[in-house]
Amino acid sequence: MPSMTIRLTEDLKEQLAAFSKIIGVSQNALITMAIDEYLSNRQPRETRQRNEKEFESTVSDALYELSKNRPCPCGSGKKFKNCCGQR
């Protein structure tokens, strides 16, 4: 396993020492568990990019639904730009 150096503030060092003492695990093991948990919950890059594209298409669909020349969603029969879009 490759080694790495993590810099912690004095306050964080004290909290880490107290917590590791409470649960009975070494500080190194506690840090390793935290990093493993973080990495296991991370989404792969492809998934993040796909989610961003889905979000962009959802936003563009929503903007189309509220475009100025569409009928107003309030049901007045007017165009959105002449009704609720004037605010």
Tab-separated table of C-alpha atoms in Angstrom:
chain	number	residue	atom	x	y	z
A	1	MET	CA	0.000	0.000	0.000
A	2	PRO	CA	1.476	3.403	-0.932
A	3	SER	CA	2.146	5.801	1.905
A	4	MET	CA	0.826	9.331	2.065
A	5	THR	CA	1.066	12.284	4.382
A	6	ILE	CA	-2.030	14.032	5.712
A	7	ARG	CA	-1.674	17.375	7.461
A	8	LEU	CA	-4.146	17.950	10.272
A	9	THR	CA	-4.733	21.002	12.449
A	10	GLU	CA	-4.035	20.642	16.162
A	11	ASP	CA	-7.745	20.779	16.930
A	12	LEU	CA	-8.494	18.031	14.430
A	13	LYS	CA	-5.620	15.933	15.782
A	14	GLU	CA	-7.109	16.167	19.288
A	15	GLN	CA	-10.570	15.216	18.022
A	16	LEU	CA	-9.149	12.301	16.047
A	17	ALA	CA	-7.218	11.058	19.084
A	18	ALA	CA	-10.274	11.296	21.330
A	19	PHE	CA	-12.545	9.545	18.833
A	20	SER	CA	-10.055	6.766	18.125
A	21	LYS	CA	-9.692	6.210	21.880
A	22	ILE	CA	-13.488	6.009	22.317
A	23	ILE	CA	-14.002	3.422	19.590
A	24	GLY	CA	-10.757	1.559	20.315
A	25	VAL	CA	-9.158	1.886	16.891
A	26	SER	CA	-5.782	3.369	15.998
A	27	GLN	CA	-5.736	6.799	14.384
A	28	ASN	CA	-4.210	5.390	11.195
A	29	ALA	CA	-6.931	2.750	10.951
A	30	LEU	CA	-9.595	5.416	11.523
A	31	ILE	CA	-8.197	7.622	8.752
A	32	THR	CA	-7.943	4.625	6.423
A	33	MET	CA	-11.577	3.702	7.108
A	34	ALA	CA	-12.674	7.293	6.420
A	35	ILE	CA	-10.794	7.409	3.102
A	36	ASP	CA	-12.148	3.992	2.061
A	37	GLU	CA	-15.691	5.108	2.870
A	38	TYR	CA	-15.235	8.323	0.899
A	39	LEU	CA	-13.847	6.493	-2.135
A	40	SER	CA	-16.559	3.831	-2.083
A	41	ASN	CA	-19.297	6.484	-2.153
A	42	ARG	CA	-17.741	8.461	-5.008
A	43	GLN	CA	-19.398	8.162	-8.370
A	44	PRO	CA	-17.283	7.207	-11.362
A	45	ARG	CA	-16.457	10.065	-13.740
A	46	GLU	CA	-18.714	8.611	-16.477
A	47	THR	CA	-21.692	8.554	-14.091
A	48	ARG	CA	-21.080	12.168	-13.033
A	49	GLN	CA	-20.866	13.285	-16.672
A	50	ARG	CA	-24.057	11.394	-17.560
A	51	ASN	CA	-25.873	12.951	-14.588
A	52	GLU	CA	-24.704	16.418	-15.661
A	53	LYS	CA	-25.997	15.828	-19.215
A	54	GLU	CA	-29.352	14.594	-17.866
A	55	PHE	CA	-29.574	17.685	-15.669
A	56	GLU	CA	-28.784	19.977	-18.613
A	57	SER	CA	-31.461	18.341	-20.776
A	58	THR	CA	-33.985	18.580	-17.939
A	59	VAL	CA	-33.219	22.278	-17.506
A	60	SER	CA	-33.482	22.944	-21.234
A	61	ASP	CA	-36.829	21.089	-21.333
A	62	ALA	CA	-38.099	23.147	-18.411
A	63	LEU	CA	-36.959	26.376	-20.070
A	64	TYR	CA	-38.730	25.359	-23.271
A	65	GLU	CA	-41.915	24.750	-21.321
A	66	LEU	CA	-41.710	28.297	-19.955
A	67	SER	CA	-40.497	29.995	-23.141
A	68	LYS	CA	-42.123	33.340	-23.823
A	69	ASN	CA	-44.113	32.270	-26.884
A	70	ARG	CA	-45.698	29.213	-25.270
A	71	PRO	CA	-49.186	29.416	-23.738
A	72	CYS	CA	-49.087	30.546	-20.115
A	73	PRO	CA	-49.298	27.678	-17.608
A	74	CYS	CA	-51.855	29.642	-15.538
A	75	GLY	CA	-54.523	28.770	-18.119
A	76	SER	CA	-55.420	32.298	-19.221
A	77	GLY	CA	-54.979	31.447	-22.902
A	78	LYS	CA	-52.455	34.261	-23.355
A	79	LYS	CA	-48.826	33.782	-24.274
A	80	PHE	CA	-46.498	33.490	-21.303
A	81	LYS	CA	-44.711	36.734	-22.253
A	82	ASN	CA	-48.019	38.641	-22.162
A	83	CYS	CA	-49.234	37.095	-18.919
A	84	CYS	CA	-47.131	35.733	-16.023
A	85	GLY	CA	-43.850	36.386	-17.879
A	86	GLN	CA	-44.175	40.147	-17.456
A	87	ARG	CA	-43.205	40.067	-13.801
